[in-house]
């Protein structure tokens, strides 16, 4: 079953007021591709302004706390994201799993908390270069799924998975088409095993050095239902051609 593609930008720690022009341009130009869902996950402090700038366009966070509220200095809750105008959030990005030592268990709790307030979730997974080279990539990602998938899916299409091999993030190197295909098929099997038929409706995004020049071949792979894009999502001129490639893949 071909799912509607989602192309989400992850601005990471980039984005000031002056970049709202790019949010505006991306939202406006995305309208030319109504068969693709487009979202931008911006720094938390920019969410409210971005959401006000482009009403109706999906603005998301990049992380959320696993608790609903409480004494967690400096943290941001799911309701706060929603209140600021976000409709989705990333959880479990490898940069946070690494730098903030986030465990699968914590990522799972974050996903469940976000889904429970009605945010859509992009849950990230992916193996290191060492694991890829040792032949353990599929098993490692399967273990991450076992540990971090929420117990139940939030509403229809509330959850998306982003397969992001760590060695492909920001490096310009991407896995082969066969490697992406093998991994996405393995993720799909796991999702169906876990959620039954509903597992077939969870979008599986690829992330890691996606750009206009490789997006077409990535989107043509079975079970690639979109992309999570870092560096190439900061400027409309780089990002919109990726959205266009997703639209072209849908049209076949
Ligand atoms: P990149 O980042 O597109 O810059 O490789 C992707 C990501 O980390 O989500």
XYZ file of N, CA and C and ligand atoms in Angstrom:
765
model
N 0.842 -1.193 0.000
C 0.000 0.000 0.000
C 0.888 1.258 0.000
N 0.644 2.137 -0.954
C 1.451 3.375 -0.970
C 0.795 4.388 -0.026
N 1.553 4.872 0.911
C 1.035 5.857 1.863
C 1.349 7.253 1.346
N 0.567 8.213 1.804
C 0.827 9.605 1.463
C 2.199 9.992 2.011
N 3.007 10.636 1.178
C 4.371 10.914 1.635
C 4.424 12.140 2.561
N 5.340 12.061 3.505
C 5.582 13.165 4.437
C 7.033 13.607 4.287
N 7.223 14.878 4.016
C 8.581 15.433 3.964
C 8.684 16.440 5.103
N 9.503 16.100 6.093
C 9.613 16.953 7.279
C 11.023 17.511 7.365
N 11.100 18.788 7.684
C 12.400 19.418 7.877
C 12.739 19.438 9.361
N 13.999 19.216 9.662
C 14.487 19.281 11.038
C 15.546 20.378 11.078
N 15.148 21.520 11.636
C 16.065 22.675 11.619
C 17.155 22.588 12.670
N 17.049 21.617 13.585
C 18.051 21.460 14.648
C 18.263 22.815 15.353
N 19.502 23.177 15.688
C 19.714 24.440 16.403
C 20.038 25.558 15.405
N 19.134 25.699 14.440
C 19.237 26.773 13.444
C 17.884 27.459 13.393
N 17.877 28.755 13.215
C 16.613 29.442 13.024
C 16.432 30.594 13.984
N 16.426 31.819 13.421
C 16.161 33.046 14.177
C 14.935 33.713 13.546
N 14.520 34.816 14.136
C 13.363 35.529 13.576
C 13.541 35.790 12.090
N 14.773 36.117 11.718
C 15.018 36.461 10.312
C 14.777 35.264 9.379
N 14.758 34.064 9.927
C 14.525 32.881 9.092
C 13.043 32.572 8.891
N 12.183 33.364 9.530
C 10.748 33.146 9.314
C 10.380 33.366 7.849
N 11.198 34.135 7.149
C 10.983 34.310 5.701
C 11.054 32.967 4.986
N 11.973 32.110 5.439
C 12.100 30.790 4.814
C 10.906 29.896 5.178
N 10.431 30.027 6.416
C 9.235 29.270 6.815
C 8.069 29.671 5.903
N 7.954 30.985 5.709
C 6.878 31.522 4.862
C 7.000 30.991 3.436
N 8.205 31.023 2.908
C 8.418 30.581 1.518
C 8.149 29.081 1.379
N 8.617 28.300 2.356
C 8.417 26.847 2.293
C 6.929 26.517 2.364
N 6.213 27.187 3.276
C 4.770 26.916 3.384
C 4.047 27.297 2.097
N 4.408 28.453 1.540
C 3.716 28.922 0.326
C 4.014 27.988 -0.851
N 5.274 27.631 -1.027
C 5.634 26.814 -2.197
C 5.171 25.363 -2.048
N 4.988 24.922 -0.811
C 4.490 23.552 -0.581
C 3.075 23.380 -1.119
N 2.349 24.486 -1.182
C 0.964 24.399 -1.654
C 0.881 23.906 -3.093
N 1.981 24.008 -3.818
C 1.985 23.494 -5.202
C 2.001 21.968 -5.233
N 2.172 21.344 -4.079
C 2.278 19.878 -4.032
C 1.271 19.312 -3.030
N -0.008 19.422 -3.363
C -1.042 19.049 -2.383
C -1.089 17.557 -2.063
N -0.415 16.737 -2.862
C -0.442 15.294 -2.562
C 0.692 14.870 -1.618
N 1.432 15.851 -1.079
C 2.519 15.546 -0.138
C 2.271 16.320 1.160
N 2.482 15.668 2.299
C 2.428 16.378 3.586
C 3.810 16.967 3.847
N 3.838 18.228 4.235
C 5.108 18.907 4.477
C 5.063 19.499 5.892
N 6.169 19.400 6.613
C 6.227 19.934 7.976
C 7.624 20.481 8.235
N 7.696 21.415 9.157
C 9.003 21.939 9.589
C 9.093 21.843 11.105
N 10.120 21.149 11.581
C 10.364 21.056 13.022
C 11.446 22.066 13.365
N 11.025 23.136 14.007
C 11.914 24.276 14.252
C 12.322 24.292 15.728
N 13.298 25.117 16.107
C 13.650 25.229 17.524
C 12.415 25.628 18.335
N 12.308 25.102 19.545
C 11.098 25.301 20.357
C 10.714 26.770 20.475
N 11.730 27.596 20.612
C 11.447 29.007 20.861
C 10.900 29.717 19.622
N 10.999 29.063 18.483
C 10.503 29.664 17.238
C 9.123 29.118 16.841
N 8.667 28.088 17.563
C 7.430 27.404 17.142
C 6.249 28.364 17.067
N 6.057 29.125 18.130
C 4.869 29.958 18.166
C 4.876 30.986 17.030
N 6.033 31.608 16.827
C 6.093 32.615 15.757
C 5.925 31.962 14.387
N 6.538 30.786 14.216
C 6.409 30.099 12.921
C 4.949 29.723 12.676
N 4.308 29.185 13.720
C 2.914 28.751 13.561
C 1.996 29.933 13.248
N 2.268 31.075 13.856
C 1.456 32.271 13.567
C 1.726 32.797 12.160
N 2.966 32.614 11.715
C 3.355 33.117 10.393
C 2.673 32.332 9.280
N 2.509 31.014 9.498
C 1.960 30.163 8.428
C 0.815 29.309 8.966
N -0.338 29.949 9.281
C -1.447 29.175 9.844
C -1.835 28.037 8.898
N -2.086 26.884 9.471
C -2.508 25.755 8.641
C -1.359 24.892 8.149
N -0.155 25.399 8.233
C 1.019 24.617 7.823
C 1.563 23.903 9.071
N 2.064 22.675 8.883
C 2.480 21.876 10.052
C 3.845 22.311 10.583
N 3.820 22.831 11.798
C 5.055 23.209 12.502
C 5.228 22.241 13.672
N 6.450 21.777 13.863
C 6.675 20.796 14.924
C 7.847 21.153 15.809
N 7.936 20.424 16.944
C 9.086 20.509 17.826
C 10.104 19.438 17.458
N 11.234 19.499 18.141
C 12.309 18.540 17.856
C 12.515 17.567 19.002
N 11.810 17.808 20.098
C 11.928 16.970 21.280
C 10.792 17.349 22.206
N 10.497 16.475 23.159
C 9.474 16.774 24.158
C 9.845 16.010 25.428
N 9.434 16.532 26.568
C 9.722 15.806 27.810
C 8.773 14.616 27.946
N 9.235 13.583 28.636
C 8.375 12.392 28.753
C 7.268 12.556 29.795
N 7.428 13.531 30.715
C 6.364 13.747 31.703
C 5.388 14.786 31.185
N 4.176 14.706 31.655
C 3.163 15.677 31.252
C 3.467 17.072 31.790
N 3.958 17.134 33.039
C 4.322 18.422 33.650
C 5.155 18.142 34.895
N 5.655 19.182 35.512
C 6.365 18.954 36.766
C 7.641 19.742 36.885
N 8.443 19.351 37.881
C 9.665 20.073 38.208
C 10.803 19.597 37.295
N 10.829 20.120 36.089
C 11.855 19.719 35.108
C 12.395 20.993 34.469
N 13.323 21.618 35.141
C 13.823 22.922 34.709
C 14.348 22.885 33.274
N 13.859 23.804 32.497
C 14.368 23.941 31.127
C 13.703 23.024 30.122
N 12.789 22.173 30.572
C 12.195 21.196 29.641
C 10.858 21.692 29.103
N 10.392 21.055 28.067
C 9.168 21.486 27.384
C 8.215 20.304 27.285
N 6.980 20.528 27.717
C 6.006 19.428 27.722
C 5.254 19.361 26.400
N 4.579 18.237 26.213
C 3.792 18.033 24.995
C 2.687 19.079 24.878
N 2.037 19.375 26.017
C 0.960 20.380 25.973
C 1.497 21.760 25.628
N 2.723 22.038 26.085
C 3.333 23.340 25.754
C 3.579 23.434 24.244
N 4.045 22.342 23.658
C 4.260 22.350 22.203
C 2.948 22.615 21.481
N 1.925 21.882 21.917
C 0.604 22.029 21.298
C 0.088 23.460 21.466
N 0.252 23.970 22.666
C -0.222 25.308 23.009
C 0.485 26.374 22.162
N 1.745 26.099 21.829
C 2.514 27.061 21.025
C 2.133 26.986 19.545
N 1.393 25.943 19.175
C 0.956 25.841 17.779
C 1.575 24.686 17.013
N 2.314 23.818 17.720
C 2.900 22.660 17.034
C 1.829 21.596 16.805
N 1.979 20.850 15.724
C 1.075 19.721 15.499
C 1.836 18.397 15.514
N 3.147 18.469 15.638
C 3.942 17.242 15.677
C 5.231 17.487 16.445
N 5.927 16.398 16.737
C 7.269 16.527 17.299
C 8.129 15.328 16.904
N 9.410 15.600 16.774
C 10.395 14.536 16.611
C 10.689 13.995 18.013
N 10.927 12.703 18.143
C 11.499 12.158 19.385
C 12.611 11.175 19.015
N 13.586 11.052 19.906
C 14.616 10.029 19.751
C 15.622 10.275 18.649
N 15.798 11.540 18.256
C 16.826 11.792 17.239
C 18.180 11.304 17.752
N 19.016 10.793 16.876
C 20.290 10.200 17.331
C 21.181 11.230 18.018
N 21.019 12.520 17.617
C 21.844 13.536 18.285
C 21.449 13.666 19.754
N 20.180 13.419 20.063
C 19.739 13.448 21.470
C 20.014 12.111 22.155
N 19.808 11.023 21.433
C 20.122 9.718 22.038
C 21.586 9.722 22.472
N 22.437 10.382 21.667
C 23.856 10.409 21.959
C 24.184 11.487 23.015
N 23.939 12.744 22.682
C 24.385 13.831 23.571
C 23.606 13.890 24.879
N 22.301 13.582 24.825
C 21.496 13.650 26.059
C 21.286 12.258 26.648
N 21.996 11.271 26.108
C 21.930 9.895 26.628
C 20.491 9.382 26.736
N 19.689 9.639 25.731
C 18.302 9.183 25.802
C 18.223 7.689 25.486
N 17.552 6.959 26.347
C 17.396 5.510 26.164
C 16.152 5.216 25.332
N 16.052 3.986 24.850
C 14.833 3.569 24.146
C 13.604 3.774 25.028
N 13.759 3.434 26.305
C 12.634 3.545 27.236
C 12.142 5.001 27.344
N 13.102 5.921 27.396
C 12.734 7.328 27.500
C 12.074 7.804 26.204
N 12.635 7.354 25.089
C 12.074 7.753 23.789
C 10.635 7.249 23.669
N 10.422 6.026 24.127
C 9.067 5.457 24.101
C 8.112 6.311 24.946
N 8.562 6.699 26.137
C 7.712 7.511 27.019
C 7.416 8.870 26.385
N 8.420 9.439 25.722
C 8.209 10.726 25.041
C 7.159 10.567 23.944
N 7.286 9.499 23.156
C 6.339 9.274 22.053
C 4.921 9.116 22.616
N 4.798 8.344 23.686
C 3.457 8.103 24.245
C 2.854 9.390 24.805
N 3.673 10.191 25.475
C 3.172 11.452 26.036
C 2.722 12.389 24.922
N 3.524 12.482 23.873
C 3.170 13.375 22.760
C 1.894 12.900 22.068
N 1.817 11.601 21.792
C 0.619 11.074 21.123
C -0.625 11.281 21.987
N -0.445 11.190 23.293
C -1.615 11.282 24.181
C -2.257 12.668 24.157
N -1.495 13.705 23.795
C -2.128 15.035 23.720
C -2.533 15.380 22.289
N -2.283 14.461 21.360
C -2.717 14.684 19.984
C -1.646 15.204 19.053
N -0.394 15.201 19.527
C 0.689 15.568 18.598
C 1.040 14.360 17.745
N 1.342 14.571 16.480
C 1.923 13.510 15.678
C 3.386 13.368 16.087
N 3.930 12.192 15.898
C 5.287 11.911 16.367
C 6.132 11.328 15.240
N 7.341 11.842 15.107
C 8.336 11.218 14.221
C 9.392 10.611 15.140
N 9.399 9.293 15.208
C 10.307 8.583 16.119
C 11.529 8.106 15.324
N 12.709 8.574 15.755
C 13.923 8.301 14.973
C 14.708 7.101 15.501
N 15.296 6.389 14.565
C 16.141 5.228 14.870
C 17.260 5.179 13.854
N 18.278 4.422 14.147
C 19.331 4.255 13.144
C 20.602 3.736 13.778
N 21.411 3.083 12.956
C 22.623 2.436 13.468
C 23.864 3.281 13.216
N 24.906 3.006 13.983
C 26.200 3.669 13.794
C 26.938 3.018 12.614
N 28.007 3.655 12.199
C 28.811 3.102 11.093
C 29.437 1.760 11.501
N 29.877 1.715 12.735
C 30.493 0.489 13.250
C 29.519 -0.695 13.152
N 28.287 -0.435 13.559
C 27.266 -1.489 13.514
C 26.959 -1.856 12.064
N 26.848 -0.847 11.203
C 26.577 -1.117 9.783
C 27.691 -1.993 9.213
N 28.925 -1.638 9.520
C 30.049 -2.386 8.933
C 30.180 -3.793 9.500
N 29.657 -3.986 10.702
C 29.742 -5.330 11.283
C 28.574 -6.211 10.842
N 27.652 -5.632 10.058
C 26.526 -6.425 9.556
C 25.339 -6.485 10.511
N 25.377 -5.659 11.558
C 24.305 -5.760 12.562
C 23.229 -4.695 12.466
N 23.151 -3.982 11.338
C 22.243 -2.825 11.266
C 20.774 -3.205 11.479
N 20.318 -4.225 10.776
C 18.882 -4.566 10.868
C 18.525 -5.014 12.288
N 19.390 -5.823 12.899
C 19.105 -6.288 14.263
C 19.109 -5.133 15.259
N 20.033 -4.192 15.067
C 20.125 -3.048 15.983
C 18.875 -2.186 15.892
N 18.445 -1.915 14.670
C 17.247 -1.086 14.496
C 16.015 -1.831 15.023
N 15.972 -3.148 14.828
C 14.847 -3.936 15.354
C 14.808 -3.829 16.882
N 15.973 -3.852 17.510
C 16.012 -3.742 18.975
C 15.577 -2.345 19.416
N 15.965 -1.327 18.644
C 15.522 0.037 18.974
C 13.996 0.129 18.871
N 13.446 -0.514 17.841
C 11.985 -0.511 17.682
C 11.326 -1.220 18.859
N 11.851 -2.372 19.226
C 11.278 -3.120 20.354
C 11.238 -2.259 21.600
N 12.316 -1.484 21.810
C 12.407 -0.706 23.042
C 11.702 0.627 22.998
N 11.533 1.206 21.815
C 11.033 2.584 21.805
C 9.679 2.801 21.141
N 9.101 1.764 20.548
C 7.767 1.974 19.959
C 6.723 2.162 21.054
N 5.814 3.108 20.857
C 4.740 3.281 21.845
C 3.847 2.037 21.888
N 3.194 1.817 23.028
C 2.365 0.623 23.154
C 1.192 0.636 22.185
N 0.626 1.837 21.943
C -0.432 1.858 20.936
C -0.262 3.087 20.068
N -0.857 3.031 18.895
C -0.719 4.127 17.941
C -1.706 5.234 18.299
N -1.282 6.475 18.196
C -2.219 7.570 18.417
C -3.010 7.736 17.135
N -4.297 7.905 17.206
C -5.158 8.125 16.034
C -4.559 7.653 14.716
N -5.176 8.022 13.657
C -4.705 7.575 12.351
C -3.411 8.300 11.991
N -2.407 7.541 11.618
C -1.134 8.107 11.148
C -0.474 9.048 12.145
N -0.787 8.866 13.453
C -0.173 9.733 14.463
C 1.320 9.512 14.575
N 1.735 8.269 14.303
C 3.148 7.921 14.453
C 3.801 7.737 13.086
N 5.004 8.284 12.953
C 5.859 7.974 11.796
C 7.214 7.552 12.360
N 7.888 6.688 11.631
C 9.235 6.273 12.021
C 10.213 6.951 11.058
N 11.337 7.421 11.578
C 12.381 7.917 10.665
C 13.613 7.039 10.829
N 13.947 6.325 9.767
C 15.181 5.546 9.778
C 16.320 6.474 9.353
N 17.214 6.748 10.288
C 18.312 7.674 10.018
C 19.641 7.039 10.423
N 20.321 6.393 9.482
C 21.630 5.843 9.836
C 22.537 6.982 10.302
N 23.139 6.821 11.468
C 23.892 7.925 12.076
C 25.010 8.398 11.144
N 25.589 7.459 10.446
C 26.721 7.769 9.578
C 26.302 8.519 8.313
N 25.019 8.618 8.084
C 24.543 9.345 6.900
C 24.080 10.759 7.240
N 23.986 11.063 8.545
C 23.457 12.370 8.940
C 24.525 13.449 8.767
N 24.228 14.385 7.901
C 25.117 15.533 7.706
C 26.450 15.196 7.046
N 26.561 14.006 6.480
C 27.854 13.583 5.925
C 27.897 13.607 4.401
N 26.722 13.630 3.778
C 26.692 13.551 2.317
C 26.783 12.117 1.812
N 26.964 11.173 2.725
C 27.016 9.744 2.336
C 25.670 9.119 2.652
N 25.107 8.374 1.715
C 23.842 7.696 2.031
C 23.978 6.195 1.766
N 23.132 5.397 2.408
C 23.163 3.956 2.132
C 22.761 3.700 0.678
N 23.014 2.499 0.210
C 22.574 2.149 -1.147
C 21.054 1.989 -1.138
N 20.496 2.011 -2.334
C 19.056 1.802 -2.469
C 18.685 0.452 -1.849
N 19.513 -0.566 -2.059
C 19.222 -1.901 -1.520
C 19.254 -1.882 0.014
N 20.205 -1.141 0.580
C 20.291 -1.088 2.053
C 19.082 -0.372 2.654
N 18.666 0.721 2.008
C 17.475 1.440 2.510
C 16.249 0.535 2.373
N 16.127 -0.115 1.219
C 14.976 -0.992 0.973
C 14.911 -2.126 1.985
N 16.053 -2.724 2.270
C 16.090 -3.839 3.230
C 15.655 -3.363 4.617
N 16.173 -2.193 5.009
C 15.852 -1.692 6.349
C 14.379 -1.305 6.465
N 13.875 -0.601 5.447
C 12.470 -0.172 5.531
C 11.533 -1.379 5.526
N 11.882 -2.409 4.763
C 11.043 -3.618 4.747
C 11.068 -4.286 6.127
N 12.246 -4.297 6.764
C 12.355 -4.914 8.094
C 11.543 -4.117 9.111
N 11.590 -2.778 8.984
C 10.815 -1.925 9.907
C 9.322 -2.170 9.691
N 8.926 -2.253 8.433
C 7.499 -2.494 8.143
C 7.043 -3.817 8.765
N 7.852 -4.858 8.623
C 7.469 -6.158 9.206
C 7.264 -6.038 10.715
N 8.192 -5.346 11.352
C 8.100 -5.153 12.807
C 6.825 -4.408 13.197
N 6.510 -3.354 12.409
C 5.335 -2.540 12.727
C 4.057 -3.369 12.612
N 4.023 -4.227 11.584
C 2.821 -5.047 11.382
C 2.730 -6.117 12.474
N 3.911 -6.625 12.840
C 3.953 -7.616 13.928
C 3.407 -6.975 15.223
N 3.780 -5.726 15.444
C 3.428 -5.063 16.694
C 1.989 -4.535 16.706
N 1.585 -3.915 15.576
C 0.287 -3.231 15.590
C -0.766 -3.887 14.696
N -0.458 -5.019 14.104
C -1.405 -5.641 13.184
C -1.559 -4.777 11.942
N -2.774 -4.780 11.389
C -3.025 -4.041 10.138
C -2.632 -2.562 10.232
N -2.822 -1.984 11.405
C -2.505 -0.558 11.570
C -1.023 -0.276 11.330
N -0.194 -1.295 11.537
C 1.245 -1.132 11.319
C 1.566 -0.812 9.869
N 0.654 -1.179 8.986
C 0.869 -0.899 7.563
C 0.594 0.562 7.230
N -0.020 1.289 8.181
C -0.363 2.692 7.902
C 0.644 3.672 8.532
N 1.628 3.132 9.235
C 2.641 3.995 9.861
C 3.669 4.375 8.795
N 3.877 5.661 8.616
C 4.842 6.067 7.587
C 6.274 5.833 8.065
N 7.095 5.365 7.147
C 8.511 5.146 7.455
C 9.320 6.112 6.588
N 9.916 7.101 7.251
C 10.699 8.117 6.536
C 12.155 7.685 6.506
N 12.853 8.117 5.478
C 14.311 7.951 5.477
C 14.920 9.311 5.828
N 15.996 9.315 6.608
C 16.690 10.566 6.904
C 18.192 10.359 6.893
N 18.909 11.397 6.499
C 20.376 11.337 6.431
C 20.837 11.765 5.061
N 21.272 13.048 4.972
C 21.823 13.595 3.721
C 20.863 13.528 2.535
N 19.564 13.683 2.819
C 18.606 13.767 1.707
C 18.741 15.147 1.081
N 18.859 15.185 -0.229
C 18.870 16.459 -0.954
C 18.175 16.274 -2.293
N 18.050 17.385 -2.998
C 17.295 17.328 -4.259
C 17.882 16.279 -5.202
N 19.205 16.149 -5.200
C 19.839 15.263 -6.179
C 19.651 13.766 -5.882
N 19.334 13.409 -4.637
C 19.134 11.972 -4.363
C 17.700 11.633 -3.946
N 16.866 12.663 -3.786
C 15.515 12.428 -3.246
C 14.689 11.519 -4.158
N 14.795 11.708 -5.456
C 13.982 10.928 -6.396
C 14.231 9.435 -6.240
N 15.512 9.052 -6.178
C 15.779 7.604 -6.080
C 15.396 7.062 -4.705
N 15.497 7.900 -3.680
C 15.110 7.436 -2.340
C 13.586 7.242 -2.265
N 12.834 8.204 -2.797
C 11.371 8.116 -2.721
C 10.803 6.985 -3.572
N 11.595 6.492 -4.518
C 11.096 5.404 -5.376
C 11.195 4.044 -4.679
N 11.893 3.984 -3.548
C 12.094 2.705 -2.854
C 10.805 2.302 -2.128
N 10.451 1.026 -2.222
C 9.247 0.531 -1.538
C 9.368 0.783 -0.034
N 8.256 1.206 0.554
C 8.203 1.483 1.997
C 9.011 2.697 2.437
N 9.435 3.521 1.502
C 9.949 4.840 1.881
C 8.778 5.810 1.696
N 8.230 6.252 2.833
C 7.007 7.054 2.800
C 7.283 8.526 3.046
N 8.525 8.917 2.819
C 8.863 10.318 2.998
C 10.282 10.461 3.500
N 10.596 11.666 3.978
C 11.972 11.936 4.413
C 11.982 12.892 5.591
N 12.997 12.727 6.430
C 13.308 13.712 7.461
C 14.605 14.372 7.004
N 14.536 15.674 6.804
C 15.617 16.390 6.119
C 16.222 17.430 7.062
N 17.522 17.377 7.253
C 18.192 18.346 8.116
C 18.678 19.548 7.322
N 19.954 19.533 6.976
C 20.593 20.682 6.326
C 19.826 21.242 5.138
N 19.274 20.362 4.323
C 18.600 20.823 3.101
C 17.188 21.330 3.360
N 16.799 21.456 4.647
C 15.455 21.990 4.913
C 15.492 23.453 5.345
N 16.685 24.013 5.449
C 16.795 25.374 6.001
C 16.385 26.455 5.013
N 16.511 26.137 3.739
C 16.178 27.135 2.702
C 15.141 26.535 1.752
N 14.152 27.341 1.422
C 13.119 26.874 0.496
C 13.742 26.379 -0.809
N 14.786 27.054 -1.263
C 15.393 26.700 -2.553
C 15.967 25.279 -2.539
N 16.380 24.805 -1.355
C 16.892 23.431 -1.249
C 15.785 22.435 -0.910
N 14.845 22.902 -0.112
C 13.842 21.979 0.441
C 12.710 21.681 -0.540
N 12.244 22.709 -1.219
C 11.078 22.513 -2.086
C 11.347 21.497 -3.211
N 12.543 21.478 -3.802
C 12.789 20.427 -4.804
C 12.669 19.009 -4.224
N 12.913 18.861 -2.926
C 12.738 17.536 -2.297
C 11.242 17.217 -2.187
N 10.465 18.229 -1.828
C 9.003 18.058 -1.789
C 8.493 17.723 -3.193
N 9.048 18.406 -4.184
C 8.632 18.147 -5.576
C 8.972 16.715 -5.976
N 10.121 16.215 -5.520
C 10.517 14.826 -5.850
C 9.544 13.842 -5.206
N 9.081 14.159 -3.992
C 8.090 13.284 -3.333
C 6.784 13.294 -4.119
N 6.393 14.472 -4.582
C 5.151 14.575 -5.360
C 5.285 13.785 -6.662
N 6.438 13.879 -7.284
C 6.660 13.162 -8.553
C 6.628 11.651 -8.325
N 7.173 11.214 -7.182
C 7.196 9.766 -6.886
C 5.767 9.266 -6.685
N 4.923 10.091 -6.092
C 3.536 9.703 -5.868
C 2.807 9.576 -7.201
N 3.072 10.549 -8.072
C 2.404 10.535 -9.373
C 2.909 9.400 -10.242
N 4.112 8.910 -9.899
C 4.707 7.791 -10.641
C 5.133 8.210 -12.009
P 20.801 15.854 7.344
O 20.110 15.568 8.776
O 19.701 15.864 6.327
O 21.467 17.175 7.501
O 21.759 14.714 7.100
C 19.019 14.702 8.899
C 18.585 14.592 10.329
O 19.450 14.581 11.231
O 17.378 14.523 10.625
